[in-house]
Structures are given as C-alpha cells and as structure tokens.
One Martini backbone bead per residue (centre of mass of N, CA, C, O) as a GRO file, in nm:
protein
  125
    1UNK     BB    1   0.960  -1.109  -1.259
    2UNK     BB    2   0.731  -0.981  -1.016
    3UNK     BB    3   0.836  -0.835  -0.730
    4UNK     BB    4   0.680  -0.821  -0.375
    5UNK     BB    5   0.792  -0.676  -0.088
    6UNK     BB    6   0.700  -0.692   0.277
    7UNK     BB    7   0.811  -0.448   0.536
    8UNK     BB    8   0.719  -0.354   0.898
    9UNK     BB    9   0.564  -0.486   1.077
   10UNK     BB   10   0.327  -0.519   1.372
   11UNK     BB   11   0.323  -0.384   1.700
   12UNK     BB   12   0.076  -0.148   1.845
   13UNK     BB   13  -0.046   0.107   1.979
   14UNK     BB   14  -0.251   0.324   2.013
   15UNK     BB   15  -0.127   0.619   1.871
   16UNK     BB   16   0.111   0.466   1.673
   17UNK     BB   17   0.357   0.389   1.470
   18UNK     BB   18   0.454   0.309   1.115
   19UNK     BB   19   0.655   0.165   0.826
   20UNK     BB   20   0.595   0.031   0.539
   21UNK     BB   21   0.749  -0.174   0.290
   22UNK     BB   22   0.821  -0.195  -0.074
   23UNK     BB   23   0.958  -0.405  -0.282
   24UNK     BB   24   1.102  -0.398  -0.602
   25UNK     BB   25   1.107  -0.619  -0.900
   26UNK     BB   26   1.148  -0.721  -1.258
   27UNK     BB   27   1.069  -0.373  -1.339
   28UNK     BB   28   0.946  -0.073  -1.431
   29UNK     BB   29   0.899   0.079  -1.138
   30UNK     BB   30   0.827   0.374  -1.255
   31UNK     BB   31   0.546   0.270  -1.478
   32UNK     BB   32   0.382   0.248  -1.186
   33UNK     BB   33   0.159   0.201  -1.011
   34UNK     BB   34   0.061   0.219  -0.682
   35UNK     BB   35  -0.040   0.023  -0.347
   36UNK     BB   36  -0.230   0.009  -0.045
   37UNK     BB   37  -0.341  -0.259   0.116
   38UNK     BB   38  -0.620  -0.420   0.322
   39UNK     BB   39  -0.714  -0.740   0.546
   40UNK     BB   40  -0.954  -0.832   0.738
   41UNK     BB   41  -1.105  -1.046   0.903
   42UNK     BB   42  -1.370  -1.128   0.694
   43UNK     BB   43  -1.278  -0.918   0.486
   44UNK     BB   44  -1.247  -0.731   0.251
   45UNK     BB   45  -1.060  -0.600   0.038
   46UNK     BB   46  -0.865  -0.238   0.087
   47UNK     BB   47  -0.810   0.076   0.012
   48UNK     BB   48  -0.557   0.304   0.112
   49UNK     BB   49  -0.312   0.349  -0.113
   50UNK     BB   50  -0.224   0.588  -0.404
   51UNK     BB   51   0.053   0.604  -0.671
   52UNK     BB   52   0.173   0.730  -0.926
   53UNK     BB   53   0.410   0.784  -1.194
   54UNK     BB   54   0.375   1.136  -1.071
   55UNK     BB   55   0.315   1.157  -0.742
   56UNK     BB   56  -0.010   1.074  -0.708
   57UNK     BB   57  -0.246   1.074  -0.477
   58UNK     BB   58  -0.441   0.843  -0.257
   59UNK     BB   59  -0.709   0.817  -0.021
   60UNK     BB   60  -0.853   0.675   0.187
   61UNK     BB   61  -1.080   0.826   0.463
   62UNK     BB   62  -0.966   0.626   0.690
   63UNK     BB   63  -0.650   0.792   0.657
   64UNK     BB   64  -0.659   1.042   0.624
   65UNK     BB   65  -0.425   1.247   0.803
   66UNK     BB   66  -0.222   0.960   0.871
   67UNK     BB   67  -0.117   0.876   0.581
   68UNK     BB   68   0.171   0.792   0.388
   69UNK     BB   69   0.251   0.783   0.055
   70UNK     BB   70   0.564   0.658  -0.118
   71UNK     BB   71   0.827   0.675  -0.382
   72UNK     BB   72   1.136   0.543  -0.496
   73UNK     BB   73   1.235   0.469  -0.805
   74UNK     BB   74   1.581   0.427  -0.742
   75UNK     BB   75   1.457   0.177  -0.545
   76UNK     BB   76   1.221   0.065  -0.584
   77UNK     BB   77   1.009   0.176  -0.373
   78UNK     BB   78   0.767   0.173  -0.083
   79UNK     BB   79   0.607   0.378   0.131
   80UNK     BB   80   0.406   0.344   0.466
   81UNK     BB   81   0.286   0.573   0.697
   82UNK     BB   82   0.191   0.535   1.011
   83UNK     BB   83  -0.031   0.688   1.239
   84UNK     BB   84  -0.251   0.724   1.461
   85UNK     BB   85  -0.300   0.449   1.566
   86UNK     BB   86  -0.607   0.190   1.530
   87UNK     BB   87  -0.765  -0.102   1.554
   88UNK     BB   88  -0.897  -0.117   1.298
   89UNK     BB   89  -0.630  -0.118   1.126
   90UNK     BB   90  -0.606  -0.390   1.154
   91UNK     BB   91  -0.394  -0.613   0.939
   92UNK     BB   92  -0.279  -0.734   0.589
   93UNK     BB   93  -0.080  -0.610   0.429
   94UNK     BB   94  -0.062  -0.486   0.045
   95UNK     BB   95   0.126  -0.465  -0.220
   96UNK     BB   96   0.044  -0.301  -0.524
   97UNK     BB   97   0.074  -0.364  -0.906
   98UNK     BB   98   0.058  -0.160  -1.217
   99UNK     BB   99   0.134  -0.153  -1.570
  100UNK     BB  100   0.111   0.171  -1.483
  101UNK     BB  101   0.099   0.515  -1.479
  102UNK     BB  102  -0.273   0.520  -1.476
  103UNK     BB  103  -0.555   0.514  -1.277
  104UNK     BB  104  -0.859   0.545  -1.203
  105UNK     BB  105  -0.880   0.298  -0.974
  106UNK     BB  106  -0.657   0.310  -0.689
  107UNK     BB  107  -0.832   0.140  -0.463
  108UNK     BB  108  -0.899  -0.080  -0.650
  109UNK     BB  109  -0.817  -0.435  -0.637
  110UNK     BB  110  -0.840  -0.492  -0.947
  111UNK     BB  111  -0.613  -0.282  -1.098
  112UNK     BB  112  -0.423  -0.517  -1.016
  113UNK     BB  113  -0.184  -0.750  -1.065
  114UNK     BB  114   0.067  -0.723  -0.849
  115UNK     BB  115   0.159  -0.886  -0.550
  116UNK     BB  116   0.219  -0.933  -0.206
  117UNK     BB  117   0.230  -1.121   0.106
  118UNK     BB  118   0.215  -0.943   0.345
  119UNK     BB  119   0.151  -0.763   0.637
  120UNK     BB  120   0.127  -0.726   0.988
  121UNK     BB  121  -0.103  -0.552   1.171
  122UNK     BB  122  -0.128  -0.458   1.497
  123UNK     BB  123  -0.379  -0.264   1.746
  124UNK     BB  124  -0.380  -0.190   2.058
  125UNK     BB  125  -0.566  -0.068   2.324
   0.00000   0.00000   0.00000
C-alpha cells in the first residue's frame, strides 16, 4: 500500500520562506519519480516540480529560481524548499508518485498513480 503523507504547510507573508516536506512508504521509493503539485481554489490542479529517480529535476516556470525539490531515498523523503513566496503560490500542494524511473511529462499531473492529501500553503501580502 503506498502511502504520501505531506507535511510543512502553513502562513507566511509573501517574501518568505516554507519547506513541504513529503513521506513516503509502502515501495521501493528509489525507483519512482516524485513530483510536487499545487491547486488553488478554482483551478486545475498544477505541477510545481519534479525529480526523477536520478535526480534530475524540472520546474513550472513560474516558480524557477523560487523553489527547489529534492529528495533523500535513503529516508525515504521529498522535500519543496519555497522562497521568495508570492500570494499567487497559495494553494493546496500535493506530493505525487509514479512508479517509474523517469516520465516524458513530469509536470502533468496525469503522469502520477499515488497522490497524498495534501499540505495547505497560504502567503499573504
């Protein structure tokens, strides 16, 4: 049974910092791309970032030079470091697995099988 919990969200003023961080537990978290995704109210669900199972990385452009995803697979861990937030970025992020090495469309929230319930982020101006 694979499971994705998310935890770090919260309130921050825009110009500051959050770290989301996501567990993972039930497969061989090695072999999955991970990916992190945000959904404001209203909106389709978007990909933020996401990191193959050998830690090659991609960024929404929207979010370039702000955030930075990695992941420790030793711990089992993913983990959005978040800068310079703007009240755009609020949302409710979510971590998502897929269970391969690497996908063509690692932004497209299609790509991903197991999803966790989600971290809420609000930045206020």
């Amino acid at each position: 049974q694979v499971q994705l919990v998310e935890s770090g969200g919260g309130s921050v003023q825009a110009g500051g910092s959050l770290r989301l961080s996501c567990t993972a537990s039930g497969y061989t978290y090695g072999r999955y791309c991970m990916g992190w995704f945000r959904q404001a109210p209203g909106k389709e669900r978007e990909g933020v970032a996401a990191i193959d199972s050998d830690g090659s990385t991609m960024y929404a452009d929207s979010v370039k030079g702000r955030f930075a995803i990695s992941r420790d697979n030793a711990k089992n861990t993913l983990d959005l470091q978040m800068n310079s937030l703007k009240p755009e970025d609020t949302a409710m992020y979510y971590c998502a697995a897929e269970p391969a090495i690497w996908v063509p469309y690692g932004l497209d929230p299609g790509s991903y099988k197991y999803w966790g319930q989600g971290t809420q982020v609000t930045v206020s101006s």
